[in-house]
Coordinates of C-alpha atoms and ligand atoms in Angstrom, one line a residue:
M1 CA 67.1 45.6 100.0
T2 CA 69.1 44.3 103.1
P3 CA 68.6 46.5 106.1
G4 CA 71.4 45.9 108.5
V5 CA 70.7 44.0 111.7
L6 CA 68.0 45.9 113.6
G7 CA 68.0 48.6 111.0
A8 CA 71.7 49.2 111.3
R9 CA 73.4 51.3 108.6
P10 CA 74.2 51.2 105.9
V11 CA 71.1 49.8 104.1
V12 CA 72.4 47.7 101.3
A13 CA 70.6 48.2 97.9
R14 CA 71.5 45.8 95.1
T15 CA 69.0 46.8 92.4
R16 CA 67.9 50.2 91.0
E17 CA 64.4 49.6 92.6
E18 CA 66.0 48.8 96.0
L19 CA 68.0 51.9 95.8
R20 CA 65.0 54.0 94.8
D21 CA 63.2 52.7 97.9
A22 CA 66.1 53.3 100.2
L23 CA 66.7 56.9 98.8
A24 CA 63.0 57.7 99.4
A25 CA 63.5 57.1 103.1
T26 CA 66.6 59.4 103.4
P27 CA 66.6 63.2 103.7
R28 CA 68.3 65.8 101.5
P29 CA 70.9 67.1 101.0
R30 CA 72.3 63.8 99.8
G31 CA 76.1 63.2 99.6
F32 CA 77.4 60.5 97.3
V33 CA 80.7 58.7 97.4
P34 CA 81.3 56.4 94.4
T35 CA 83.9 53.6 95.1
M36 CA 85.1 50.4 93.7
G37 CA 85.4 49.0 97.3
A38 CA 88.7 48.0 98.9
L39 CA 88.1 51.0 101.1
H40 CA 91.0 52.7 102.8
A41 CA 91.6 55.9 104.8
G42 CA 91.2 58.0 101.7
H43 CA 87.6 56.7 101.1
V44 CA 86.9 57.2 104.8
S45 CA 87.9 60.8 104.5
L46 CA 85.4 61.2 101.6
L47 CA 82.6 59.5 103.5
R48 CA 83.3 61.6 106.6
R49 CA 83.2 64.8 104.7
A50 CA 80.0 63.7 103.0
R51 CA 78.6 62.9 106.5
D52 CA 79.6 66.4 107.8
E53 CA 78.0 68.2 104.8
S54 CA 74.9 66.1 104.1
A55 CA 71.7 64.9 105.7
S56 CA 72.2 61.5 104.2
V57 CA 75.2 59.7 102.7
V58 CA 75.1 57.2 99.9
M59 CA 78.0 55.2 98.7
S60 CA 78.4 52.8 95.8
V61 CA 80.6 49.7 95.7
F62 CA 81.0 48.7 92.1
V63 CA 84.1 47.3 90.4
N64 CA 83.5 48.8 87.0
P65 CA 84.6 46.5 84.2
T66 CA 84.6 49.2 81.5
Q67 CA 87.4 51.1 83.1
F68 CA 89.9 48.2 83.1
E69 CA 92.0 47.8 80.0
D70 CA 93.3 44.5 81.2
R71 CA 91.0 41.6 82.2
A72 CA 93.6 40.1 84.6
D73 CA 93.6 43.5 86.5
L74 CA 89.8 43.4 86.7
D75 CA 89.8 39.8 88.0
A76 CA 92.6 40.5 90.5
Y77 CA 90.9 43.6 91.9
P78 CA 90.4 43.1 95.7
R79 CA 86.7 42.4 96.7
D80 CA 85.7 42.2 100.4
L81 CA 82.1 43.6 100.7
A82 CA 81.8 42.7 104.4
A83 CA 84.9 44.6 105.3
D84 CA 83.8 47.6 103.1
L85 CA 80.4 47.7 104.7
A86 CA 82.0 47.8 108.2
V87 CA 84.2 50.7 107.1
A88 CA 81.2 52.4 105.6
R89 CA 79.1 52.0 108.7
D90 CA 81.9 53.4 110.9
A91 CA 82.2 56.4 108.6
G92 CA 78.5 57.1 108.8
A93 CA 77.1 55.9 105.4
D94 CA 73.4 55.5 105.3
V95 CA 73.0 53.6 102.1
A96 CA 75.4 51.3 100.2
F97 CA 74.5 50.7 96.5
V98 CA 76.1 47.4 95.5
P99 CA 74.9 46.7 92.0
S100 CA 75.7 43.8 89.7
V101 CA 77.2 44.5 86.3
E102 CA 73.8 43.8 84.7
T103 CA 72.2 46.4 87.0
V104 CA 74.6 49.1 85.9
Y105 CA 74.8 48.0 82.3
P106 CA 71.4 46.4 81.4
A107 CA 71.2 44.0 78.4
G108 CA 71.5 46.1 75.3
A109 CA 73.2 49.1 76.9
S110 CA 75.4 50.7 74.3
T111 CA 75.8 54.3 75.2
T112 CA 79.2 55.5 76.3
V113 CA 80.5 58.9 77.4
D114 CA 83.6 60.2 75.7
P115 CA 85.0 63.2 77.6
G116 CA 87.1 64.2 74.6
P117 CA 90.9 65.1 74.5
I118 CA 91.2 65.5 78.3
A119 CA 90.6 61.7 78.5
R120 CA 93.5 60.9 76.2
V121 CA 96.5 62.6 77.9
L122 CA 98.4 61.6 81.0
E123 CA 96.7 58.5 82.5
G124 CA 94.5 58.3 79.5
A125 CA 97.5 58.0 77.1
A126 CA 98.8 55.1 79.2
R127 CA 95.4 53.5 79.7
P128 CA 93.4 53.9 76.5
G129 CA 89.6 53.8 77.1
H130 CA 90.0 54.0 80.9
F131 CA 88.4 57.4 81.3
A132 CA 85.5 56.6 78.9
G133 CA 84.7 53.8 81.3
V134 CA 85.0 56.1 84.3
A135 CA 82.9 58.8 82.7
T136 CA 80.2 56.3 81.6
V137 CA 79.9 54.7 85.0
V138 CA 79.9 58.0 86.8
A139 CA 77.2 59.4 84.5
I140 CA 75.1 56.3 85.1
L141 CA 75.6 56.4 88.9
L142 CA 74.9 60.1 89.2
G143 CA 71.8 59.6 87.1
I144 CA 70.6 56.8 89.5
V145 CA 71.6 58.3 92.8
A146 CA 70.8 62.0 92.0
P147 CA 73.1 63.4 94.7
D148 CA 73.3 67.0 95.8
V149 CA 77.1 66.7 96.1
S150 CA 79.4 63.9 95.0
Y151 CA 82.9 63.5 96.5
F152 CA 86.1 62.5 94.6
G153 CA 89.7 62.4 95.8
E154 CA 92.3 64.9 94.5
K155 CA 94.9 62.1 94.1
D156 CA 93.1 60.9 91.0
A157 CA 93.4 64.5 89.6
Q158 CA 92.6 63.7 86.0
Q159 CA 89.5 61.7 87.0
L160 CA 88.4 64.7 89.1
V161 CA 88.9 67.1 86.2
I162 CA 87.0 64.7 83.9
V163 CA 84.1 64.2 86.3
R164 CA 83.7 68.0 86.8
R165 CA 83.7 68.3 83.0
I166 CA 81.0 65.7 82.3
V167 CA 78.9 67.0 85.2
R168 CA 79.0 70.4 83.6
D169 CA 78.7 69.3 79.9
L170 CA 75.9 66.8 80.5
A171 CA 74.1 68.7 83.2
L172 CA 74.4 65.7 85.5
P173 CA 72.9 66.1 89.0
G174 CA 74.6 67.7 91.9
S175 CA 77.9 69.5 92.3
V176 CA 81.4 67.9 92.6
A177 CA 83.6 68.2 95.7
G178 CA 87.3 67.5 95.4
C179 CA 88.8 66.1 98.6
R180 CA 92.4 66.4 99.8
T181 CA 94.6 63.4 99.3
V182 CA 95.1 61.3 102.5
R183 CA 98.7 60.2 102.9
E184 CA 100.8 57.6 104.7
P185 CA 103.2 59.0 107.3
D186 CA 106.0 59.0 104.6
G187 CA 103.8 60.9 102.1
L188 CA 102.6 58.0 99.9
A189 CA 99.1 58.7 98.8
M190 CA 96.5 56.2 100.0
S191 CA 95.5 53.8 97.2
S192 CA 94.2 50.3 97.1
R193 CA 97.2 49.6 94.8
N194 CA 99.7 50.2 97.7
A195 CA 98.9 46.7 99.1
R196 CA 100.4 45.2 96.0
L197 CA 103.9 46.7 96.7
G198 CA 106.6 44.6 98.2
P199 CA 108.4 46.1 101.2
D200 CA 111.3 47.6 99.2
D201 CA 109.0 49.1 96.6
R202 CA 106.7 50.3 99.3
S203 CA 109.5 52.3 100.9
A204 CA 110.7 53.5 97.5
A205 CA 107.1 54.6 96.5
A206 CA 107.3 57.7 98.7
V207 CA 109.5 59.2 95.9
L208 CA 106.3 60.3 94.1
H209 CA 105.4 62.6 96.9
R210 CA 109.0 63.8 97.4
A211 CA 109.0 64.8 93.7
L212 CA 105.8 66.8 94.2
L213 CA 107.1 68.4 97.3
A214 CA 110.3 69.4 95.6
A215 CA 108.4 71.0 92.7
R216 CA 106.0 72.7 95.2
D217 CA 109.0 74.1 97.1
A218 CA 110.6 75.3 93.9
H219 CA 107.4 76.9 92.8
A220 CA 107.1 78.7 96.2
A221 CA 110.7 79.8 95.9
G222 CA 109.8 81.5 92.6
T223 CA 110.2 78.9 89.9
T224 CA 107.1 79.3 87.9
D225 CA 108.4 77.9 84.6
A226 CA 106.5 74.8 83.8
D227 CA 109.5 73.1 82.1
A228 CA 111.7 73.7 85.1
L229 CA 109.0 72.3 87.5
R230 CA 108.8 69.1 85.3
A231 CA 112.6 68.9 85.4
V232 CA 112.5 69.1 89.3
M233 CA 110.1 66.2 89.5
R234 CA 111.9 64.1 86.9
D235 CA 115.3 64.5 88.7
V236 CA 113.8 63.4 92.1
V237 CA 112.3 60.3 90.5
A238 CA 115.5 59.5 88.6
A239 CA 117.4 59.3 91.9
E240 CA 115.2 56.3 93.0
P241 CA 116.3 53.3 91.0
R242 CA 113.3 51.2 91.9
A243 CA 110.9 53.7 90.2
A244 CA 110.4 53.7 86.4
L245 CA 109.0 57.1 85.5
D246 CA 106.1 57.2 83.1
Y247 CA 105.4 60.9 83.0
V248 CA 105.7 64.2 84.8
S249 CA 103.2 66.9 84.1
A250 CA 102.7 70.6 84.9
A251 CA 99.4 71.4 83.3
D252 CA 96.4 73.7 83.3
P253 CA 94.2 72.4 86.1
T254 CA 91.0 72.7 84.0
T255 CA 92.1 71.8 80.4
L256 CA 95.0 69.5 81.4
E257 CA 97.0 71.1 78.6
E258 CA 100.7 71.0 79.4
A259 CA 101.9 74.4 80.5
R260 CA 104.9 76.0 78.7
G261 CA 107.1 78.7 80.2
P262 CA 106.4 80.9 83.3
Q263 CA 102.9 80.5 84.8
A264 CA 101.0 83.2 86.8
G265 CA 98.0 81.0 87.6
P266 CA 97.6 77.6 89.3
I267 CA 99.4 74.6 87.9
L268 CA 98.4 70.9 88.3
L269 CA 101.6 69.0 89.0
S270 CA 101.2 65.2 88.5
L271 CA 103.3 62.2 87.8
A272 CA 103.1 58.4 87.3
A273 CA 105.7 55.8 87.9
V274 CA 105.9 52.0 88.1
L275 CA 107.4 50.2 91.0
G276 CA 107.6 46.5 91.1
G277 CA 105.0 46.2 88.4
V278 CA 102.6 48.5 90.2
R279 CA 101.6 51.8 88.6
L280 CA 101.3 54.7 91.0
I281 CA 100.1 58.2 90.5
D282 CA 100.1 61.4 92.6
A283 CA 99.2 65.0 92.1
E284 CA 99.1 68.4 93.8
T285 CA 98.0 71.8 92.6
V286 CA 100.3 74.8 93.2
S287 CA 99.3 78.4 93.2
L288 CA 101.0 81.6 93.9
T289 CA 98.0 82.9 95.8
Ligands
LIG301 O1 87.9 56.3 91.7 C1 87.2 55.2 91.6 O2 87.2 54.4 92.6 C2 86.5 54.9 90.4 O3 87.2 55.3 89.3 C3 85.0 55.4 90.4 C4 85.0 56.9 90.4 C5 84.3 54.8 91.6 C6 84.3 55.0 89.1 O4 84.3 53.6 89.0

């Protein structure tokens, strides 16, 4: 375990044993923010909320190989632990769990978590196996950290739905808090992928948020038909030549089943598009109440 200089936070734990010792010295309730590093303002908002609501804050920095379909993407994933720890310290994290692949997946580990059909639609259709990787690592991390509350961003809406589902179905420890998406001034949702956009694609990328806003406005003005809401988003993205649309969705926020016809209840609006080879996603839930 590496205590920061003169006991400064966060304490860095690299093994399960080091984490156990660090956790023994921290009070409950324990907030947990799992990350893959490359921390940005979105992660900071999760850490700050955990800080506000918990007696101690644990974060993990682990680039999880099992959720990458493409080895090149995994290798190219940005890694800067010193910068991440500085961000974590400023946001008030007490403990940073920074495990190796072997610590998370010990030799012989063969159990995986399959969240079922909700993992195979939307992002899951485009990225086969991705959510089994996410669900497996989240189950392992929650088992090791045993948080009272874990914090996930609403931008990764399908991930949040899946995490809620596995926590419920597998009785994993703690509750799950969804946190509002943090956006750039032009509306682009914060994501570590944004750094990979060239300047023109970066400007064009705000189209995802514009599409959500247009659908949200249409919904507020009385358009509750799910097909019409999908069409609104599709039309906005079609007007941006740099964006190649993958999907638009207006779905049940719990089951992720595509909604058909007029909807009285909440609707999860989401979309994915590729700009300059970078796949971006965004989501918002609309509700009449
Ligand atoms: O959202 C992420 O950064 C990752 O999917 C998570 C939840 C840390 C699991 O690796």
